[in-house]
Coordinates of C-alpha atoms in Angstrom, one line a residue:
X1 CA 56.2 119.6 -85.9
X2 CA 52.7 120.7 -86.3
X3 CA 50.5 118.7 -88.2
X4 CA 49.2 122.1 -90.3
X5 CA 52.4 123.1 -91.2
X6 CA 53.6 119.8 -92.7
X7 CA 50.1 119.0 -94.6
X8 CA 51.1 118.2 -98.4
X9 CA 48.4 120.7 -99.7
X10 CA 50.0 123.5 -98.6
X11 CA 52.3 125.9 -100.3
X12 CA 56.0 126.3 -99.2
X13 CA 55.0 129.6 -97.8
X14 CA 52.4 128.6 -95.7
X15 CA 54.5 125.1 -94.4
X16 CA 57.9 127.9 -93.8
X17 CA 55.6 130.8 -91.7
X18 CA 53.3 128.0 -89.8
X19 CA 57.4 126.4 -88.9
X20 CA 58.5 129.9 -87.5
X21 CA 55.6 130.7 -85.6
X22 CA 54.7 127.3 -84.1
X23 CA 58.2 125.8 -83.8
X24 CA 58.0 125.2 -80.0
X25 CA 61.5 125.3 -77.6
X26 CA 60.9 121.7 -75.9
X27 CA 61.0 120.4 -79.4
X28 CA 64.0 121.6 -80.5
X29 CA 67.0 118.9 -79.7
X30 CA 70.0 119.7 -78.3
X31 CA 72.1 119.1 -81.1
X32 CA 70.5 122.4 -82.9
X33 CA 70.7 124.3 -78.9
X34 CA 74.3 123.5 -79.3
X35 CA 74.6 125.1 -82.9
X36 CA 72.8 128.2 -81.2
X37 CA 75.2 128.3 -78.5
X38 CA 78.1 127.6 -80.7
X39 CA 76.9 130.5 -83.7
X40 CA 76.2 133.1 -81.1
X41 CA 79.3 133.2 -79.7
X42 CA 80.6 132.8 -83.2
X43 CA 78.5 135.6 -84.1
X44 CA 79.9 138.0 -81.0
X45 CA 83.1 137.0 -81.6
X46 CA 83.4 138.2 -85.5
X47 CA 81.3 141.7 -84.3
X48 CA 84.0 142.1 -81.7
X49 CA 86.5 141.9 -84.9
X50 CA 85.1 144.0 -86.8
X51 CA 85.1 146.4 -84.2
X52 CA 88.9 146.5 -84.8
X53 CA 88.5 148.3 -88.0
X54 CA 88.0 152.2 -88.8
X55 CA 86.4 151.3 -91.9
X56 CA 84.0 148.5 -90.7
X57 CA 83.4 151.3 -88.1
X58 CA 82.4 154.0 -90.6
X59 CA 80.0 152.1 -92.9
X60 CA 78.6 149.8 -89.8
X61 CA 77.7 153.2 -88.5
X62 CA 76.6 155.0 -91.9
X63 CA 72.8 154.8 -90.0
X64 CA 73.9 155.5 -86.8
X65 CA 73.7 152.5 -85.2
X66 CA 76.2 152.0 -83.6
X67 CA 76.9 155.3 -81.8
X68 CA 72.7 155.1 -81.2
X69 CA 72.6 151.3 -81.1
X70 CA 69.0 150.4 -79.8
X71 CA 67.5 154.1 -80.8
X72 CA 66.7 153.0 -84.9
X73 CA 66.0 148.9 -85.0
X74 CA 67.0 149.1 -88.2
X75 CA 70.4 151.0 -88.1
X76 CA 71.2 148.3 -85.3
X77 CA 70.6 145.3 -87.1
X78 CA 72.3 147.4 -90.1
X79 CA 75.6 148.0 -88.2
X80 CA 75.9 144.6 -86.3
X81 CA 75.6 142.4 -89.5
X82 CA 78.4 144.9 -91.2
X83 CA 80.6 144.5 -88.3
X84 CA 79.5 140.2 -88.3
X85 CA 80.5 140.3 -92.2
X86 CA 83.4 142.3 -92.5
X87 CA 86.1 140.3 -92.2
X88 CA 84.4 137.8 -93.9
X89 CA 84.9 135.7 -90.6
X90 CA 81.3 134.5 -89.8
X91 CA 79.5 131.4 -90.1
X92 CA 78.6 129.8 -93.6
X93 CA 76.3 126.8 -94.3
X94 CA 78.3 125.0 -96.8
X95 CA 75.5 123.7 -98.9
X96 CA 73.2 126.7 -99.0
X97 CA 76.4 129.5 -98.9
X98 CA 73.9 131.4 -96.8
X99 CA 76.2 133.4 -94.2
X100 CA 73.4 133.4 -91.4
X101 CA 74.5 134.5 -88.3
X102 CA 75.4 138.2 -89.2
X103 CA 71.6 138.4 -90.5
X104 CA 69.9 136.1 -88.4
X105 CA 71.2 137.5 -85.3
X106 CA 71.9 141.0 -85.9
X107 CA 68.2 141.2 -86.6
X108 CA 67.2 139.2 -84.0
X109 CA 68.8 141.7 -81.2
X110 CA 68.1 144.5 -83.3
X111 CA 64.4 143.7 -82.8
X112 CA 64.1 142.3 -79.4
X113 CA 62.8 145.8 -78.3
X114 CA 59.4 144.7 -80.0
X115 CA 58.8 141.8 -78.0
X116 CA 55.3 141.6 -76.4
X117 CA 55.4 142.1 -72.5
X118 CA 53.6 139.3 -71.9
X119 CA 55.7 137.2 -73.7
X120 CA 58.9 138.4 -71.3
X121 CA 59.1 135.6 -69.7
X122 CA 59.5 133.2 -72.0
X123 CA 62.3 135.4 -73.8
X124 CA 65.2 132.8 -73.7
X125 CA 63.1 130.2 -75.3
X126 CA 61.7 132.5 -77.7
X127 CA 64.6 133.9 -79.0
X128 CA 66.5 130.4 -79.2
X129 CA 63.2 128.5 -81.0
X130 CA 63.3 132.1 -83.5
X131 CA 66.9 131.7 -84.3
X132 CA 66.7 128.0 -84.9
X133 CA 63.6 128.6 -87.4
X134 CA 65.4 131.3 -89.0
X135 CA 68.5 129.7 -89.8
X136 CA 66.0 126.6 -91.1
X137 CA 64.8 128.7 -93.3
X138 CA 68.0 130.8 -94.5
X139 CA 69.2 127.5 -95.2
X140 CA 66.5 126.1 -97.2
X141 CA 65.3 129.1 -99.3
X142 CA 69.1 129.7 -99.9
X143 CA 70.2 126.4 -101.1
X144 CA 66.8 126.1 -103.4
X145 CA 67.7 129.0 -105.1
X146 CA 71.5 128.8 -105.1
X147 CA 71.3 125.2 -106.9
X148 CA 68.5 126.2 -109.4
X149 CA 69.5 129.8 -109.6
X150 CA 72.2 132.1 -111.4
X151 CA 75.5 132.5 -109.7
X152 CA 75.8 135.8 -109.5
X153 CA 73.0 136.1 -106.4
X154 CA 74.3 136.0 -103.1
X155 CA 72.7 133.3 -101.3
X156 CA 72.8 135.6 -97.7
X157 CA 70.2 138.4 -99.8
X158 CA 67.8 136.1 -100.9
X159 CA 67.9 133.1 -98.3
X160 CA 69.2 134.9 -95.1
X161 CA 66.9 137.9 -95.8
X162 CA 63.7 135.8 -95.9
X163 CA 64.7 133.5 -92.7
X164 CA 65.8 136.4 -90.9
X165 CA 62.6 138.3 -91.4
X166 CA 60.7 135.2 -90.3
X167 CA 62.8 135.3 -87.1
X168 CA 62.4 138.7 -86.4
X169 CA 58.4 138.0 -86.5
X170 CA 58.0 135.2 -84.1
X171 CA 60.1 137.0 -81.6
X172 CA 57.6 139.7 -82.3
X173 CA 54.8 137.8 -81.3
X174 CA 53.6 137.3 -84.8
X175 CA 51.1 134.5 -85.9
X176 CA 52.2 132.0 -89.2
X177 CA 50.0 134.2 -91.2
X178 CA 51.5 137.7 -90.3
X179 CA 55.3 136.1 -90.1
X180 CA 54.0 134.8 -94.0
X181 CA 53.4 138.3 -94.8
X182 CA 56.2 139.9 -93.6
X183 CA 58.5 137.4 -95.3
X184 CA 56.6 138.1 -98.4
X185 CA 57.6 142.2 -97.4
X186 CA 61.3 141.2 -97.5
X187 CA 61.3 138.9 -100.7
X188 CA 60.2 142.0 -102.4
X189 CA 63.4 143.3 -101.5
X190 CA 65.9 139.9 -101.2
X191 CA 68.5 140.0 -104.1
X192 CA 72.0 141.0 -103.4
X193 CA 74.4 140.6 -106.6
X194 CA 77.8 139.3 -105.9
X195 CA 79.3 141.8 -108.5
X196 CA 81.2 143.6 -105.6
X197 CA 82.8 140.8 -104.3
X198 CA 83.6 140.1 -108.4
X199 CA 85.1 143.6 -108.4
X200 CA 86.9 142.9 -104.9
X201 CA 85.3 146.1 -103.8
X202 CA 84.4 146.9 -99.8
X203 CA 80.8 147.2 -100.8
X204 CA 81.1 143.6 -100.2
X205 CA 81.3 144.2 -96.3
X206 CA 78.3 145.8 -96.1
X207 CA 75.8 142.9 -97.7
X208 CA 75.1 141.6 -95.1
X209 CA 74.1 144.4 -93.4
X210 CA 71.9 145.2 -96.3
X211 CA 70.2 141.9 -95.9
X212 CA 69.6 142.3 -92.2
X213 CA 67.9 145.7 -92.8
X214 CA 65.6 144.7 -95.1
X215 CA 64.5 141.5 -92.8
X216 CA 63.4 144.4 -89.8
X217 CA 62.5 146.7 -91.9
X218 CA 60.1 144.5 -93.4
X219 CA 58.5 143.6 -90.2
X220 CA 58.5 147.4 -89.6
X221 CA 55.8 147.9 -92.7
X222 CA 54.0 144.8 -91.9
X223 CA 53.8 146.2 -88.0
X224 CA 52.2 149.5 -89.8
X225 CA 49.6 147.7 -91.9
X226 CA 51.1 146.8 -94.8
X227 CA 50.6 142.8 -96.4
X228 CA 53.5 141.2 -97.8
X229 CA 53.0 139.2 -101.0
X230 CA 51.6 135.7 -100.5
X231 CA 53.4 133.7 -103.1
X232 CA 56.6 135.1 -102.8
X233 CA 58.1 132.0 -103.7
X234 CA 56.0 130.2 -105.9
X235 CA 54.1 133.0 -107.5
X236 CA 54.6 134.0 -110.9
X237 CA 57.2 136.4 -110.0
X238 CA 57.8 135.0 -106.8
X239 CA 61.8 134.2 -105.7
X240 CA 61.9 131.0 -107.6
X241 CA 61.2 132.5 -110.9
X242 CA 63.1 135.3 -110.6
X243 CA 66.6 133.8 -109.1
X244 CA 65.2 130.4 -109.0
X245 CA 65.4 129.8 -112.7
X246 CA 61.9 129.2 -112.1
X247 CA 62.1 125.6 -110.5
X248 CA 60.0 125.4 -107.7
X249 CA 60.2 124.4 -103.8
X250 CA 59.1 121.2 -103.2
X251 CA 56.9 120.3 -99.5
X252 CA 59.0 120.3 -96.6
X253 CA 58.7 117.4 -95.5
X254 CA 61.4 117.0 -92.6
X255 CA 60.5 120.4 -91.2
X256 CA 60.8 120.1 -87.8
X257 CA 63.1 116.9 -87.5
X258 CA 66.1 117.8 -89.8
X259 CA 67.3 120.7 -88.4
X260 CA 69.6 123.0 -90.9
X261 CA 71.7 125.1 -88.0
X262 CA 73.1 121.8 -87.1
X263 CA 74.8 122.0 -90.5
X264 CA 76.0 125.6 -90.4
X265 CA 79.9 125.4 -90.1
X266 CA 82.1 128.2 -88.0
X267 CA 85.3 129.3 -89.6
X268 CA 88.4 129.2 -88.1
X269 CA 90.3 131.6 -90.5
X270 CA 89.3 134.9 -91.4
X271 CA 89.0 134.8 -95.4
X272 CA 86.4 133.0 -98.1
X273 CA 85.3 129.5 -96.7
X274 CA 86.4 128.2 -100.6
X275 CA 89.9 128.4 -99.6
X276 CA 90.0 126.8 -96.2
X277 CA 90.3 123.3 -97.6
X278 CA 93.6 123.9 -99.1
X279 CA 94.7 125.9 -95.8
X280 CA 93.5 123.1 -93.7
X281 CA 95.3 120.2 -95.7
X282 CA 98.7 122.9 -96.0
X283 CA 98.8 123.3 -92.1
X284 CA 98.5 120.0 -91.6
X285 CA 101.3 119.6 -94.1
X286 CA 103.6 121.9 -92.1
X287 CA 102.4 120.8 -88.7
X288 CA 103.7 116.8 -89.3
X289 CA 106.6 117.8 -92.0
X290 CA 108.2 120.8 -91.2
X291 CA 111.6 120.0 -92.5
X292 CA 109.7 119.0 -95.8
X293 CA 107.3 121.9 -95.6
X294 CA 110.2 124.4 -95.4
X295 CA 111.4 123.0 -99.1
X296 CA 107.7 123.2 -101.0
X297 CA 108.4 125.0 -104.2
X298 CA 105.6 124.5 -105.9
X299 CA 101.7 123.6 -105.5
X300 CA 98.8 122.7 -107.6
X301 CA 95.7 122.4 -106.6
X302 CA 92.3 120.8 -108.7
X303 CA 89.0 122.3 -107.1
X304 CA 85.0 122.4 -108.2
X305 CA 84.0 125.2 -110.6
X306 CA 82.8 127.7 -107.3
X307 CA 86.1 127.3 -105.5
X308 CA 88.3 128.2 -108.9
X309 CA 85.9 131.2 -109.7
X310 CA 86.0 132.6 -106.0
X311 CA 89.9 132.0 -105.1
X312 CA 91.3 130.5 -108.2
X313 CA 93.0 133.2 -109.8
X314 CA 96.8 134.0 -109.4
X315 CA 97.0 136.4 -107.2
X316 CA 97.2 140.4 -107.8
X317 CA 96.7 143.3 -104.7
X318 CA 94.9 144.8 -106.5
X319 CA 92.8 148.1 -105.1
X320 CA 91.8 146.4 -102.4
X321 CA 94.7 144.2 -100.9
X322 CA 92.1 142.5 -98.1
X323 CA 89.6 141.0 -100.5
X324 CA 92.1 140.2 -103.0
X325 CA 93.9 138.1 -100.3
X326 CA 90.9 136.5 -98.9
X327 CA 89.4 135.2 -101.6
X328 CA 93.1 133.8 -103.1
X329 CA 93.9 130.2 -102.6
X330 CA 97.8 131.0 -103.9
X331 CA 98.1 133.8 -101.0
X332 CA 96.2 131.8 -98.2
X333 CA 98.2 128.6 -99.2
X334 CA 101.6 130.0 -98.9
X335 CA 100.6 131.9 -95.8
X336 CA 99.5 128.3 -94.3
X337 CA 102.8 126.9 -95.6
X338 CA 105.4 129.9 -94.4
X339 CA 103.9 131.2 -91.4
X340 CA 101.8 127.7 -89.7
X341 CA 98.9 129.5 -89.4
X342 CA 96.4 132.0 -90.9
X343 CA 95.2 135.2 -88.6
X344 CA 93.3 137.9 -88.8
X345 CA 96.4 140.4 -89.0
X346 CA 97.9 138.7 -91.6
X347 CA 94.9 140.7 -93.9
X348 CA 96.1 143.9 -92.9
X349 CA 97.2 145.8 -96.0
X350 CA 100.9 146.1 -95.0
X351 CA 101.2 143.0 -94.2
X352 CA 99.6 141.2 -97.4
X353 CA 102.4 143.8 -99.6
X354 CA 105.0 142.0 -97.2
X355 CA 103.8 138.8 -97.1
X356 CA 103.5 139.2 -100.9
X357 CA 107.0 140.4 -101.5
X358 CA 109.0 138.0 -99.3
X359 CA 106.7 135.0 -101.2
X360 CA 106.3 136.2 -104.3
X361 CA 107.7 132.7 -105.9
X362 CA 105.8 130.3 -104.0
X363 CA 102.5 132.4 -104.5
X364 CA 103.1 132.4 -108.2
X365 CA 104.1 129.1 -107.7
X366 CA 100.2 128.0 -106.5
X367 CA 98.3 127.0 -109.3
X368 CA 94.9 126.1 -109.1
X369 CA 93.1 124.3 -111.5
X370 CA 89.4 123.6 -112.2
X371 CA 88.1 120.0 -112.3
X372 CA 87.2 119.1 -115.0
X373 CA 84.7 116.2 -113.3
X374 CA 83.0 118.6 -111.4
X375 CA 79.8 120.7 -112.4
X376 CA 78.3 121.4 -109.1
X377 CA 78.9 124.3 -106.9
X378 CA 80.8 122.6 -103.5
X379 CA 83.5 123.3 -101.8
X380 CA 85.3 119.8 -101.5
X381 CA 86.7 117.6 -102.6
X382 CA 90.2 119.7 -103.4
X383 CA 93.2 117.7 -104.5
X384 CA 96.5 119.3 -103.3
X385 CA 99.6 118.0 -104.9
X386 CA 103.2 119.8 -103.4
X387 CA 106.2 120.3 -105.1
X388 CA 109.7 120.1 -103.9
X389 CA 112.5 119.7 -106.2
X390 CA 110.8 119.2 -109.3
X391 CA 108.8 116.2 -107.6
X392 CA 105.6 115.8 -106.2
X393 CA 106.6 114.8 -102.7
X394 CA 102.8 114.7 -100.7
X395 CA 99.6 113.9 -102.8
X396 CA 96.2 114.9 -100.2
X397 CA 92.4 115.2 -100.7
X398 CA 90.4 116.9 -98.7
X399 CA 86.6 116.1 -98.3
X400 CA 85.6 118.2 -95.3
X401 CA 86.6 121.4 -93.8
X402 CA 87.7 122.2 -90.4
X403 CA 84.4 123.8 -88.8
X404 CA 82.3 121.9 -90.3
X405 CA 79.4 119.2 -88.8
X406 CA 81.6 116.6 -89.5
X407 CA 84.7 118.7 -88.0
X408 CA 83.8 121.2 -85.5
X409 CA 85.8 123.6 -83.5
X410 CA 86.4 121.9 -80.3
X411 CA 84.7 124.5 -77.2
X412 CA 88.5 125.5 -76.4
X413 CA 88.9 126.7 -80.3
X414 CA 85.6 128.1 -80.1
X415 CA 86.9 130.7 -77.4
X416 CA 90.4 131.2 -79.2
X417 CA 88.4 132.6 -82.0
X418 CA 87.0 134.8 -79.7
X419 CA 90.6 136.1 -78.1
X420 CA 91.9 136.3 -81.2
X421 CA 89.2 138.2 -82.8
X422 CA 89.3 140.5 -79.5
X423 CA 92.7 141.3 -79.4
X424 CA 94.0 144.9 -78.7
X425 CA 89.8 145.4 -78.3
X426 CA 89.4 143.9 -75.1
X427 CA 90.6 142.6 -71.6
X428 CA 91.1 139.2 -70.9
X429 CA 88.7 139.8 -68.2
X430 CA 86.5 141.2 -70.4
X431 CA 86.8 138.0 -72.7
X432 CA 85.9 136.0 -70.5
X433 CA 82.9 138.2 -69.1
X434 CA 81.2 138.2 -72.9
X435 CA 81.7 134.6 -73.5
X436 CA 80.1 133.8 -70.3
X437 CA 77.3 136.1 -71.3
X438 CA 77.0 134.4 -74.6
X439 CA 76.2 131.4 -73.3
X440 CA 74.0 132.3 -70.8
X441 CA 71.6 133.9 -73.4
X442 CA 69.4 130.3 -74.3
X443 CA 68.9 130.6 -70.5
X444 CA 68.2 134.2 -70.1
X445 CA 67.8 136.0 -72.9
X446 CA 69.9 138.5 -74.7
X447 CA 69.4 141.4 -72.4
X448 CA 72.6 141.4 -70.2
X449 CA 74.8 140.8 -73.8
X450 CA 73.0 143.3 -75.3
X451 CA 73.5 145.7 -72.2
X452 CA 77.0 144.7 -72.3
X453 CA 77.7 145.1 -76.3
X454 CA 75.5 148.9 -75.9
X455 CA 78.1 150.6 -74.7
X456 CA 81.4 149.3 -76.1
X457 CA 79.7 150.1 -79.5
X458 CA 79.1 152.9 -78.8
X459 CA 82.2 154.4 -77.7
X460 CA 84.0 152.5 -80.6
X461 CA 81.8 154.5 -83.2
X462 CA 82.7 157.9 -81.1
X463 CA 86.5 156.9 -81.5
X464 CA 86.6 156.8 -84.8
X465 CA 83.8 159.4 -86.0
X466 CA 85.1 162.2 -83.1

């Protein structure tokens, strides 16, 4: 890490811009090159899925960026990061809640046009060493704010917004103090409210998108002249007062050594990362007891205060059957329990008022509980308890979730994502040509995905908006 970037005088803005700009390739370890490789397949994968749906198609494209993908920087990285988001499939860090990927590297391909020519060369590294600093600082500015802050922000608008901007403007060639002002451009605008998720409307696919907008956009106006604001975290209405509960950053001080997109988990079921404990310990359940599992009755389940607000509730359709089933514990759960496993079809409307009907007593059978010990926003531990007969037959607690550092998806998993996300979309051949492309990209760039993702855009947009 550069000695000017980790000097204790400096501000939190200055340490976070100096860290994008000077962060070099050779010094990033391969643990965090294997998190890039790992998210940006991740990342293509959950596009690919989004893809799949009409409505993900219409608002991805509300810009035109995907029938024009390349033509408006900021209708791409508009349209990817809807497509990343919808399905609420992409990465999360677990600590921060900061969902990076769709931001970090929607912008990131969105803006790759604006790369210096002399800097061509070096693309693969450059675009690796900008997505490692970006996620860094997703992850940080998110989780500062998310632990000091109100709940109702969304940790990907104020944290994802910032790092992706930061991103954008090393791969733009920018020096620490231009990628300082064009982060200071974007926390003008960072703030997304998690009211739409509340109301379980489809607004909710879009934030992401919204995010990933404002982080070009705002290297757009600091490319035309335009200075970002300086202390736009520690200034007097800088991020920390105003969703930071005005408690501020403290130095940096493993900047460049503790690398945060090592911790960013991948999930392996399509639906709010707060109920994939309980689906993880419930297939597990069914996997070793089937004869047992085939009896359950009943479950209860204790969880931290995030986990009950976010998929707590008993379940209801509601207007929009989706959301209301990816963010329900009782509906995942039995779906874990019945079925063996959770997949992206099984969020399709007609099969969530099916699913819902032929289970209705076992989903109103899930209870879920808040504990009572537990003031802090995380998403383990959960205690399952299930019921057979009146009796509590299995007792679990789960401390980690599948996907995460401490329990990744295996390479073999990773690509199974990717087939499942692409199926009906693409060839097996074709499969097999974009993962191969994906991780070729930290050793040649993003040109030949992006050349490959152009066109299939594209003529999914035409499909739906002919």
């Amino acid at each position: 890490m550069p000695a000017e970037s980790s000097s204790a005088h400096r501000s939190s803005e200055i340490e976070l811009a100096t860290f994008a700009a000077e962060l070099p390739y050779g010094g990033i370890p391969a643990g965090a090159k294997a998190a890039f490789d790992r998210l940006a397949l991740d990342f293509v994968s959950v596009v690919i899925a989004g893809l799949g749906d009409p409505a993900c198609i219409r608002a991805a494209n509300a810009f035109g960026g995907l029938s024009e993908f390349g033509a408006s920087t900021s209708a791409s990285a508009f349209a990817l990061a809807v497509c990343a988001h919808w399905f609420d499939w992409d990465d999360t860090d677990d600590t921060s809640h900061v969902h990076g990927g769709a931001v970090m590297f929607s912008a990131l391909l969105a803006a790759r046009s604006w790369i210096p020519s002399a800097q061509h060369g070096h693309l693969p590294g450059e675009f690796v060493a900008a997505t490692v600093a970006g996620y860094d600082i997703a992850c940080r500015v998110g989780s500062h704010l998310r632990n000091h802050g109100h709940r109702g922000w969304m940790p990907t608008g104020s944290g994802g917004t910032v790092g992706a901007a930061a991103a954008a403007a090393r791969l733009a060639g920018c020096d620490a103090r231009e990628i300082r002002s064009v982060m200071g451009i974007a926390a003008a605008n960072a703030g997304i409210s998690r009211q739409a998720l509340a109301d379980r409307t489809s607004s909710k696919g879009v934030l992401a998108g919204i995010a990933a907008k404002t982080a070009v956009d705002s290297l757009s106006l600091a490319r035309s002249g335009i200075e970002g604001a300086r202390h736009f975290l520690a200034g007097a209405y800088g991020l920390c007062a105003l969703e930071g509960n005005g408690t501020q950053m403290g130095a940096a001080t493993d900047l460049g050594s503790n690398f945060l997109i090592e911790g960013v988990s991948v999930k392996p079921y399509p639906c709010c990362r707060s109920a994939h404990a309980v689906i993880d310990s419930v297939l597990e359940f069914q996997r070793d007891s089937p004869g047992a599992a085939a009896n359950i009755a009943a479950m209860h389940v204790s969880a931290p205060p995030g986990v009950f607000e976010r998929c707590g509730a008993p379940f209801h359709i509601g207007k929009n059957a989706r959301l209301s089933a990816q963010f329900s514990i009782p509906y995942t759960a039995t779906l874990a329990l019945r079925k063996g496993r959770v997949e992206l079809e099984d969020f399709e409307e007609a099969r969530i008022v099916r699913n819902s009907a032929q289970w209705k007593d076992l989903i109103e059978a899930v209870h879920v509980h808040r504990n009572p010990k537990s003031t802090s926003d995380v998403l383990a531990p959960i205690h399952l308890q299930l019921v057979s007969g009146g009796d509590i037959i299995a007792e679990r607690e789960i401390k980690s979730l599948k996907g995460d550092p401490e329990n990744p998806l295996s390479e073999a998993e990773q690509s199974e994502k990717l087939r499942s996300a692409a199926r009906g979309l693409l060839s097996e051949g074709e499969v097999s040509e974009v993962e191969m492309l994906v991780r070729n990209v930290q050793y040649s760039g993003p040109h030949e995905l992006i050349q490959w993702l152009h066109p299939r855009l594209a003529k999914r947009a035409r499909s739906v908006t002919a």
